[in-house]
Amino acid sequence: MNPLVIAGKSYNSRLLVGTGKYQDFEQTRQAIEASGAEIVTVAIRRTNIGQDPKQPSLLDAVPPSKYTYLPNTAGCYTADDAIRTLRLAREMLDGHDLVKLEVLGDPDTLYPNVSETLKAAEVLVKDGFKVMVYTSDDPIMAKQLEETGCVAIMPLASLIGSGMGILNPWNLQIIIDRIQVPVIVDAGVGTASDATIAMELGCDAVLMNTAIAGAQNPVLMASAMKKAVEAGREAFLAGRMPKKVYQASPSSPAGGMIGS
Amino acid sequence: MLLDMSGRLKVITVSLNGETRQFDSPIKVAQLLDQLGLTGKRLAVERNGEIVPKSQHAETAVENGDVLEIVVAVGGG
């Protein structure tokens, strides 16, 4: 299978996963292991002053030596906050420059604020970051973000955490057709078939968190998602048969019927 | 207000992740992290809006009234 290449680096898995919303770090560890993901998103937050420093942390469950960390700007509503957050992430991760930029528009929908996103992308790319950018499924915005120098365009399938699946496959198709860097569906996947459909459309990868963490059995869903992404990718590469409303073409020979 | 021989504050008040905290002065960033039990942790420090690189934790002094942010990686999507 041809690998996923982001900013010149190859990855075997086309499933990227978040590390939030799990019951505990053990469940996080198991689910991420089962997903087969190599890239995991993390959030940047104030450390809990006064908490026992020996308490287990995300870094124990999901060691940065084993996974590629993708620090995100979840919770940021302005370009300035997102830029500040990612500069701190780069310092924390010793110069690591592959990041996920998301600038949100409002707390009810978590829909991206694309003008702030574009502003932040311009600054971050100039500052040497390799920016994977979360955006709407607007093909024009996707193109502008690519032209800014983002290394992956990550349109939503539907709203963050909604599990509503792919609401506009036609827009995704336009984005996939026109964008040269990897296109990664980020947000909105609810179950395995959603991930498969995204990959069948020709997406390069899928990023998800709640679809796994919010399942009744997250570890089993992580395994399902791994297979779903692989199946969708193989189906895309195989090239599906043309759709026909009718004009039957039986799978068994038409001749040689008994009594003919 | 407690002052040392050269007229400097012996105890400084800083904002640490939004909380008011007091520390004996003088104190460097590295010593402050040590007092918080955070030495060796994977974190980043911002002082008055500017990142203090790890390589400068040992020599960067924390002053009275500083606004400090100490961040870590947590679970997120």
mmCIF file of C-alpha atoms in Angstrom:
data_model
loop_
_atom_site.group_PDB
_atom_site.id
_atom_site.type_symbol
_atom_site.label_atom_id
_atom_site.label_comp_id
_atom_site.label_asym_id
_atom_site.label_seq_id
_atom_site.Cartn_x
_atom_site.Cartn_y
_atom_site.Cartn_z
ATOM 1 C CA MET A 1 0.000 0.000 0.000
ATOM 2 C CA ASN A 2 1.326 3.434 -0.807
ATOM 3 C CA PRO A 3 1.988 5.443 2.323
ATOM 4 C CA LEU A 4 0.434 8.704 3.425
ATOM 5 C CA VAL A 5 3.025 11.444 2.964
ATOM 6 C CA ILE A 6 2.666 14.631 5.002
ATOM 7 C CA ALA A 7 5.347 17.310 4.702
ATOM 8 C CA GLY A 8 7.780 14.758 3.276
ATOM 9 C CA LYS A 9 7.289 12.161 6.008
ATOM 10 C CA SER A 10 5.624 8.796 5.303
ATOM 11 C CA TYR A 11 3.024 7.131 7.477
ATOM 12 C CA ASN A 12 1.535 3.677 7.011
ATOM 13 C CA SER A 13 -1.720 4.426 8.809
ATOM 14 C CA ARG A 14 -4.278 6.709 7.227
ATOM 15 C CA LEU A 15 -6.197 7.058 10.465
ATOM 16 C CA LEU A 16 -5.277 9.947 12.759
ATOM 17 C CA VAL A 17 -6.847 10.004 16.193
ATOM 18 C CA GLY A 18 -7.436 12.400 19.022
ATOM 19 C CA THR A 19 -6.555 11.605 22.628
ATOM 20 C CA GLY A 20 -9.459 13.352 24.373
ATOM 21 C CA LYS A 21 -12.666 12.224 26.079
ATOM 22 C CA TYR A 22 -11.505 8.772 27.182
ATOM 23 C CA GLN A 23 -12.448 7.375 30.597
ATOM 24 C CA ASP A 24 -8.842 7.135 31.710
ATOM 25 C CA PHE A 25 -5.323 6.899 30.344
ATOM 26 C CA GLU A 26 -5.471 3.108 30.148
ATOM 27 C CA GLN A 27 -8.470 3.275 27.851
ATOM 28 C CA THR A 28 -6.712 5.990 25.838
ATOM 29 C CA ARG A 29 -3.695 3.744 25.438
ATOM 30 C CA GLN A 30 -5.703 0.703 24.404
ATOM 31 C CA ALA A 31 -7.932 2.550 21.950
ATOM 32 C CA ILE A 32 -5.052 4.308 20.238
ATOM 33 C CA GLU A 33 -3.131 1.073 20.010
ATOM 34 C CA ALA A 34 -6.161 -0.663 18.467
ATOM 35 C CA SER A 35 -6.628 2.161 15.959
ATOM 36 C CA GLY A 36 -3.157 1.591 14.525
ATOM 37 C CA ALA A 37 -2.764 5.369 14.290
ATOM 38 C CA GLU A 38 0.730 6.821 14.105
ATOM 39 C CA ILE A 39 -0.289 10.473 14.441
ATOM 40 C CA VAL A 40 -2.219 11.583 17.530
ATOM 41 C CA THR A 41 -3.589 15.007 18.312
ATOM 42 C CA VAL A 42 -3.013 16.567 21.729
ATOM 43 C CA ALA A 43 -4.269 19.767 23.311
ATOM 44 C CA ILE A 44 -2.124 22.360 25.095
ATOM 45 C CA ARG A 45 -3.407 23.441 28.486
ATOM 46 C CA ARG A 46 -2.224 25.010 31.722
ATOM 47 C CA THR A 47 -0.645 22.435 33.982
ATOM 48 C CA ASN A 48 -2.577 21.745 37.135
ATOM 49 C CA ILE A 49 -0.478 23.532 39.767
ATOM 50 C CA GLY A 50 -0.449 21.649 43.025
ATOM 51 C CA GLN A 51 -1.416 18.316 41.503
ATOM 52 C CA ASP A 52 0.857 15.450 42.487
ATOM 53 C CA PRO A 53 3.534 15.543 39.774
ATOM 54 C CA LYS A 54 3.840 11.753 39.986
ATOM 55 C CA GLN A 55 0.262 11.280 38.754
ATOM 56 C CA PRO A 56 0.172 9.464 35.406
ATOM 57 C CA SER A 57 0.008 11.740 32.395
ATOM 58 C CA LEU A 58 -0.951 11.476 28.755
ATOM 59 C CA LEU A 59 2.727 11.141 27.914
ATOM 60 C CA ASP A 60 2.908 7.824 29.757
ATOM 61 C CA ALA A 61 -0.145 6.399 27.953
ATOM 62 C CA VAL A 62 0.766 7.759 24.531
ATOM 63 C CA PRO A 63 4.535 8.203 24.533
ATOM 64 C CA PRO A 64 5.886 10.767 22.055
ATOM 65 C CA SER A 65 8.670 8.291 21.288
ATOM 66 C CA LYS A 66 6.089 5.931 19.776
ATOM 67 C CA TYR A 67 3.584 8.349 18.232
ATOM 68 C CA THR A 68 3.887 11.534 16.200
ATOM 69 C CA TYR A 69 2.290 14.263 18.303
ATOM 70 C CA LEU A 70 0.066 16.714 16.523
ATOM 71 C CA PRO A 71 -0.509 19.601 18.941
ATOM 72 C CA ASN A 72 -3.789 21.332 18.174
ATOM 73 C CA THR A 73 -5.326 24.692 18.923
ATOM 74 C CA ALA A 74 -8.695 23.365 20.034
ATOM 75 C CA GLY A 75 -10.546 25.981 22.033
ATOM 76 C CA CYS A 76 -8.903 28.932 20.271
ATOM 77 C CA TYR A 77 -11.253 31.530 18.791
ATOM 78 C CA THR A 78 -8.686 33.995 17.427
ATOM 79 C CA ALA A 79 -5.634 33.746 15.189
ATOM 80 C CA ASP A 80 -3.488 35.257 17.959
ATOM 81 C CA ASP A 81 -4.509 32.625 20.525
ATOM 82 C CA ALA A 82 -3.869 29.821 18.053
ATOM 83 C CA ILE A 83 -0.428 31.162 17.128
ATOM 84 C CA ARG A 84 0.510 31.613 20.799
ATOM 85 C CA THR A 85 -0.645 28.086 21.618
ATOM 86 C CA LEU A 86 1.354 26.470 18.825
ATOM 87 C CA ARG A 87 4.503 28.392 19.668
ATOM 88 C CA LEU A 88 4.228 27.026 23.214
ATOM 89 C CA ALA A 89 3.652 23.542 21.780
ATOM 90 C CA ARG A 90 6.792 23.813 19.665
ATOM 91 C CA GLU A 91 8.805 24.850 22.712
ATOM 92 C CA MET A 92 7.284 22.010 24.768
ATOM 93 C CA LEU A 93 8.053 19.421 22.079
ATOM 94 C CA ASP A 94 11.637 20.571 21.483
ATOM 95 C CA GLY A 95 11.122 22.262 18.134
ATOM 96 C CA HIS A 96 8.521 19.852 16.738
ATOM 97 C CA ASP A 97 6.836 21.814 13.968
ATOM 98 C CA LEU A 98 3.998 19.602 12.641
ATOM 99 C CA VAL A 99 0.811 21.109 14.073
ATOM 100 C CA LYS A 100 -2.945 21.126 13.692
ATOM 101 C CA LEU A 101 -4.421 24.592 13.343
ATOM 102 C CA GLU A 102 -8.057 25.094 14.170
ATOM 103 C CA VAL A 103 -9.681 28.408 14.946
ATOM 104 C CA LEU A 104 -13.271 28.071 16.027
ATOM 105 C CA GLY A 105 -16.135 30.394 15.287
ATOM 106 C CA ASP A 106 -18.522 29.806 18.152
ATOM 107 C CA PRO A 107 -18.825 27.460 21.125
ATOM 108 C CA ASP A 108 -22.208 26.003 20.157
ATOM 109 C CA THR A 109 -21.320 24.685 16.722
ATOM 110 C CA LEU A 110 -17.502 24.662 16.935
ATOM 111 C CA TYR A 111 -17.690 25.632 13.278
ATOM 112 C CA PRO A 112 -14.343 26.968 12.031
ATOM 113 C CA ASN A 113 -13.754 30.700 11.690
ATOM 114 C CA VAL A 114 -12.073 30.554 8.311
ATOM 115 C CA SER A 115 -10.859 34.162 8.124
ATOM 116 C CA GLU A 116 -9.040 33.848 11.465
ATOM 117 C CA THR A 117 -7.802 30.422 10.364
ATOM 118 C CA LEU A 118 -6.300 31.872 7.187
ATOM 119 C CA LYS A 119 -4.673 34.710 9.147
ATOM 120 C CA ALA A 120 -3.101 32.267 11.590
ATOM 121 C CA ALA A 121 -1.974 29.933 8.798
ATOM 122 C CA GLU A 122 -0.096 32.749 7.064
ATOM 123 C CA VAL A 123 1.811 33.659 10.228
ATOM 124 C CA LEU A 124 2.539 30.064 11.224
ATOM 125 C CA VAL A 125 3.795 28.998 7.790
ATOM 126 C CA LYS A 126 6.139 32.024 7.714
ATOM 127 C CA ASP A 127 7.297 31.064 11.198
ATOM 128 C CA GLY A 128 8.387 27.639 9.937
ATOM 129 C CA PHE A 129 5.472 25.506 11.128
ATOM 130 C CA LYS A 130 4.138 22.627 9.061
ATOM 131 C CA VAL A 131 0.468 23.406 9.327
ATOM 132 C CA MET A 132 -2.291 20.838 8.991
ATOM 133 C CA VAL A 133 -5.392 22.955 8.919
ATOM 134 C CA TYR A 134 -8.941 22.254 10.014
ATOM 135 C CA THR A 135 -11.457 24.102 7.876
ATOM 136 C CA SER A 136 -14.958 24.079 6.486
ATOM 137 C CA ASP A 137 -15.790 22.093 3.350
ATOM 138 C CA ASP A 138 -15.563 25.275 1.252
ATOM 139 C CA PRO A 139 -13.386 24.449 -1.780
ATOM 140 C CA ILE A 140 -12.260 28.067 -2.260
ATOM 141 C CA MET A 141 -11.075 28.386 1.336
ATOM 142 C CA ALA A 142 -9.363 25.002 1.039
ATOM 143 C CA LYS A 143 -7.458 26.273 -2.017
ATOM 144 C CA GLN A 144 -6.467 29.502 -0.283
ATOM 145 C CA LEU A 145 -5.141 27.571 2.693
ATOM 146 C CA GLU A 146 -3.141 25.327 0.358
ATOM 147 C CA GLU A 147 -1.721 28.387 -1.410
ATOM 148 C CA THR A 148 -0.696 29.765 1.976
ATOM 149 C CA GLY A 149 1.556 26.739 2.363
ATOM 150 C CA CYS A 150 -0.409 24.410 4.625
ATOM 151 C CA VAL A 151 0.817 20.811 4.381
ATOM 152 C CA ALA A 152 -2.620 19.182 4.744
ATOM 153 C CA ILE A 153 -6.144 20.474 4.281
ATOM 154 C CA MET A 154 -8.607 19.022 6.777
ATOM 155 C CA PRO A 155 -12.227 19.801 5.948
ATOM 156 C CA LEU A 156 -15.016 18.795 8.289
ATOM 157 C CA ALA A 157 -17.450 16.053 7.321
ATOM 158 C CA SER A 158 -19.934 17.570 9.774
ATOM 159 C CA LEU A 159 -19.636 19.488 13.049
ATOM 160 C CA ILE A 160 -17.002 18.503 15.620
ATOM 161 C CA GLY A 161 -18.314 15.814 17.947
ATOM 162 C CA SER A 162 -21.631 15.523 16.092
ATOM 163 C CA GLY A 163 -21.159 12.053 14.615
ATOM 164 C CA MET A 164 -23.396 13.123 11.735
ATOM 165 C CA GLY A 165 -21.136 11.669 9.051
ATOM 166 C CA ILE A 166 -20.399 13.190 5.653
ATOM 167 C CA LEU A 167 -23.033 15.813 4.952
ATOM 168 C CA ASN A 168 -21.647 17.151 1.689
ATOM 169 C CA PRO A 169 -19.692 14.545 -0.257
ATOM 170 C CA TRP A 170 -19.843 16.752 -3.368
ATOM 171 C CA ASN A 171 -17.915 19.579 -1.746
ATOM 172 C CA LEU A 172 -15.381 17.077 -0.427
ATOM 173 C CA GLN A 173 -15.045 15.719 -3.954
ATOM 174 C CA ILE A 174 -14.278 19.172 -5.337
ATOM 175 C CA ILE A 175 -11.674 19.723 -2.613
ATOM 176 C CA ILE A 176 -10.065 16.341 -3.258
ATOM 177 C CA ASP A 177 -9.957 17.027 -7.012
ATOM 178 C CA ARG A 178 -8.326 20.439 -6.652
ATOM 179 C CA ILE A 179 -5.955 20.128 -3.719
ATOM 180 C CA GLN A 180 -2.473 18.680 -4.204
ATOM 181 C CA VAL A 181 -1.476 18.261 -0.532
ATOM 182 C CA PRO A 182 -3.208 15.524 1.509
ATOM 183 C CA VAL A 183 -6.902 16.048 2.177
ATOM 184 C CA ILE A 184 -7.916 14.642 5.545
ATOM 185 C CA VAL A 185 -11.509 14.551 6.710
ATOM 186 C CA ASP A 186 -11.452 15.929 10.227
ATOM 187 C CA ALA A 187 -14.554 15.980 12.409
ATOM 188 C CA GLY A 188 -18.034 14.560 12.067
ATOM 189 C CA VAL A 189 -17.321 10.880 11.507
ATOM 190 C CA GLY A 190 -19.760 8.847 13.605
ATOM 191 C CA THR A 191 -19.196 5.238 12.703
ATOM 192 C CA ALA A 192 -17.040 2.981 10.551
ATOM 193 C CA SER A 193 -19.007 3.417 7.328
ATOM 194 C CA ASP A 194 -18.519 7.204 7.485
ATOM 195 C CA ALA A 195 -14.761 6.704 7.506
ATOM 196 C CA THR A 196 -14.977 4.243 4.636
ATOM 197 C CA ILE A 197 -17.054 6.643 2.542
ATOM 198 C CA ALA A 198 -14.520 9.419 3.141
ATOM 199 C CA MET A 199 -11.716 7.172 1.947
ATOM 200 C CA GLU A 200 -13.724 5.911 -1.037
ATOM 201 C CA LEU A 201 -14.214 9.519 -2.100
ATOM 202 C CA GLY A 202 -10.445 9.771 -2.326
ATOM 203 C CA CYS A 203 -9.542 11.442 0.943
ATOM 204 C CA ASP A 204 -5.944 10.751 1.921
ATOM 205 C CA ALA A 205 -6.780 10.079 5.565
ATOM 206 C CA VAL A 206 -9.375 10.561 8.288
ATOM 207 C CA LEU A 207 -8.950 12.237 11.677
ATOM 208 C CA MET A 208 -11.367 11.460 14.486
ATOM 209 C CA ASN A 209 -11.737 11.487 18.258
ATOM 210 C CA THR A 210 -15.317 11.357 19.495
ATOM 211 C CA ALA A 211 -16.374 8.590 17.092
ATOM 212 C CA ILE A 212 -13.984 6.314 18.982
ATOM 213 C CA ALA A 213 -13.980 7.800 22.488
ATOM 214 C CA GLY A 214 -17.752 8.250 22.472
ATOM 215 C CA ALA A 215 -18.551 4.679 21.395
ATOM 216 C CA GLN A 216 -19.942 2.219 23.945
ATOM 217 C CA ASN A 217 -16.762 0.202 23.492
ATOM 218 C CA PRO A 218 -14.046 2.618 22.366
ATOM 219 C CA VAL A 219 -11.321 0.000 21.931
ATOM 220 C CA LEU A 220 -13.512 -2.125 19.651
ATOM 221 C CA MET A 221 -14.585 0.957 17.686
ATOM 222 C CA ALA A 222 -10.934 1.937 17.269
ATOM 223 C CA SER A 223 -10.291 -1.449 15.686
ATOM 224 C CA ALA A 224 -13.364 -1.020 13.463
ATOM 225 C CA MET A 225 -12.142 2.394 12.322
ATOM 226 C CA LYS A 226 -8.729 0.995 11.436
ATOM 227 C CA LYS A 227 -10.371 -1.558 9.153
ATOM 228 C CA ALA A 228 -12.882 0.942 7.788
ATOM 229 C CA VAL A 229 -10.143 3.324 6.692
ATOM 230 C CA GLU A 230 -8.140 0.495 5.146
ATOM 231 C CA ALA A 231 -11.204 -0.877 3.343
ATOM 232 C CA GLY A 232 -12.147 2.521 1.980
ATOM 233 C CA ARG A 233 -8.624 3.170 0.787
ATOM 234 C CA GLU A 234 -8.414 -0.202 -0.980
ATOM 235 C CA ALA A 235 -11.815 0.325 -2.598
ATOM 236 C CA PHE A 236 -10.705 3.751 -3.805
ATOM 237 C CA LEU A 237 -7.516 2.327 -5.289
ATOM 238 C CA ALA A 238 -9.375 -0.636 -6.796
ATOM 239 C CA GLY A 239 -11.835 1.659 -8.540
ATOM 240 C CA ARG A 240 -15.463 0.785 -8.054
ATOM 241 C CA MET A 241 -17.689 -0.652 -10.793
ATOM 242 C CA PRO A 242 -19.908 1.829 -12.560
ATOM 243 C CA LYS A 243 -23.343 2.353 -11.042
ATOM 244 C CA LYS A 244 -26.281 1.182 -13.167
ATOM 245 C CA VAL A 245 -29.885 1.655 -12.158
ATOM 246 C CA TYR A 246 -30.776 -1.508 -14.068
ATOM 247 C CA GLN A 247 -29.739 -3.439 -17.207
ATOM 248 C CA ALA A 248 -29.026 -6.595 -15.329
ATOM 249 C CA SER A 249 -25.650 -8.242 -15.698
ATOM 250 C CA PRO A 250 -25.883 -11.575 -13.861
ATOM 251 C CA SER A 251 -22.836 -12.876 -12.097
ATOM 252 C CA SER A 252 -23.479 -16.416 -13.337
ATOM 253 C CA PRO A 253 -23.349 -17.591 -16.974
ATOM 254 C CA ALA A 254 -26.556 -16.912 -18.890
ATOM 255 C CA GLY A 255 -26.119 -20.041 -21.064
ATOM 256 C CA GLY A 256 -26.107 -23.755 -20.142
ATOM 257 C CA MET A 257 -29.303 -23.614 -18.109
ATOM 258 C CA ILE A 258 -30.942 -27.010 -17.648
ATOM 259 C CA GLY A 259 -33.922 -27.541 -19.869
ATOM 260 C CA SER A 260 -32.774 -24.878 -22.370
ATOM 261 C CA MET B 1 7.014 44.440 52.717
ATOM 262 C CA LEU B 2 10.174 42.449 53.310
ATOM 263 C CA LEU B 3 13.284 43.789 51.617
ATOM 264 C CA ASP B 4 16.763 42.317 51.441
ATOM 265 C CA MET B 5 20.041 44.205 52.030
ATOM 266 C CA SER B 6 20.011 45.791 48.579
ATOM 267 C CA GLY B 7 16.388 46.875 48.907
ATOM 268 C CA ARG B 8 14.874 44.103 46.809
ATOM 269 C CA LEU B 9 11.734 42.228 47.714
ATOM 270 C CA LYS B 10 12.383 39.000 49.568
ATOM 271 C CA VAL B 11 9.001 37.613 48.605
ATOM 272 C CA ILE B 12 7.545 38.216 45.174
ATOM 273 C CA THR B 13 3.966 37.814 44.009
ATOM 274 C CA VAL B 14 3.351 36.414 40.540
ATOM 275 C CA SER B 15 0.384 35.251 38.529
ATOM 276 C CA LEU B 16 0.890 31.563 37.804
ATOM 277 C CA ASN B 17 -1.615 30.026 35.394
ATOM 278 C CA GLY B 18 -4.096 32.633 36.520
ATOM 279 C CA GLU B 19 -3.541 32.050 40.264
ATOM 280 C CA THR B 20 -1.750 34.450 42.581
ATOM 281 C CA ARG B 21 1.335 32.809 44.081
ATOM 282 C CA GLN B 22 4.216 33.936 46.260
ATOM 283 C CA PHE B 23 7.825 32.821 46.012
ATOM 284 C CA ASP B 24 11.021 33.640 47.869
ATOM 285 C CA SER B 25 13.204 35.927 45.811
ATOM 286 C CA PRO B 26 15.516 35.890 43.994
ATOM 287 C CA ILE B 27 14.280 32.943 41.995
ATOM 288 C CA LYS B 28 14.943 31.660 38.482
ATOM 289 C CA VAL B 29 12.424 29.859 36.289
ATOM 290 C CA ALA B 30 14.239 26.555 36.810
ATOM 291 C CA GLN B 31 14.037 26.910 40.621
ATOM 292 C CA LEU B 32 10.369 27.797 40.455
ATOM 293 C CA LEU B 33 9.665 24.687 38.376
ATOM 294 C CA ASP B 34 11.629 22.661 40.890
ATOM 295 C CA GLN B 35 9.551 24.007 43.796
ATOM 296 C CA LEU B 36 6.411 23.008 41.912
ATOM 297 C CA GLY B 37 7.749 19.492 41.355
ATOM 298 C CA LEU B 38 7.800 20.034 37.614
ATOM 299 C CA THR B 39 11.493 19.557 36.890
ATOM 300 C CA GLY B 40 12.008 17.214 33.962
ATOM 301 C CA LYS B 41 8.366 17.367 32.899
ATOM 302 C CA ARG B 42 7.549 18.027 29.268
ATOM 303 C CA LEU B 43 6.221 21.571 29.460
ATOM 304 C CA ALA B 44 6.591 25.079 28.128
ATOM 305 C CA VAL B 45 6.883 28.314 30.082
ATOM 306 C CA GLU B 46 5.694 31.733 29.045
ATOM 307 C CA ARG B 47 6.731 34.823 31.026
ATOM 308 C CA ASN B 48 4.832 38.058 30.392
ATOM 309 C CA GLY B 49 3.712 36.774 27.007
ATOM 310 C CA GLU B 50 7.152 35.630 25.859
ATOM 311 C CA ILE B 51 8.273 32.013 25.718
ATOM 312 C CA VAL B 52 11.199 31.204 27.991
ATOM 313 C CA PRO B 53 13.135 28.500 26.109
ATOM 314 C CA LYS B 54 14.231 25.489 28.161
ATOM 315 C CA SER B 55 17.845 26.472 27.551
ATOM 316 C CA GLN B 56 17.189 29.726 29.470
ATOM 317 C CA HIS B 57 15.228 28.364 32.456
ATOM 318 C CA ALA B 58 18.343 28.328 34.621
ATOM 319 C CA GLU B 59 19.261 31.998 34.079
ATOM 320 C CA THR B 60 15.877 33.682 33.624
ATOM 321 C CA ALA B 61 14.820 35.459 36.810
ATOM 322 C CA VAL B 62 11.194 35.636 37.888
ATOM 323 C CA GLU B 63 10.309 39.152 39.045
ATOM 324 C CA ASN B 64 7.554 40.582 41.197
ATOM 325 C CA GLY B 65 4.341 40.991 39.196
ATOM 326 C CA ASP B 66 5.323 38.551 36.450
ATOM 327 C CA VAL B 67 2.578 36.731 34.614
ATOM 328 C CA LEU B 68 3.619 33.121 34.093
ATOM 329 C CA GLU B 69 1.945 30.392 32.096
ATOM 330 C CA ILE B 70 3.098 26.784 32.318
ATOM 331 C CA VAL B 71 1.493 24.459 29.790
ATOM 332 C CA VAL B 72 1.549 20.728 29.104
ATOM 333 C CA ALA B 73 0.048 18.330 26.579
ATOM 334 C CA VAL B 74 -3.345 16.898 27.533
ATOM 335 C CA GLY B 75 -5.835 14.664 25.772
ATOM 336 C CA GLY B 76 -7.573 16.409 22.905
ATOM 337 C CA GLY B 77 -9.019 15.952 19.445
#
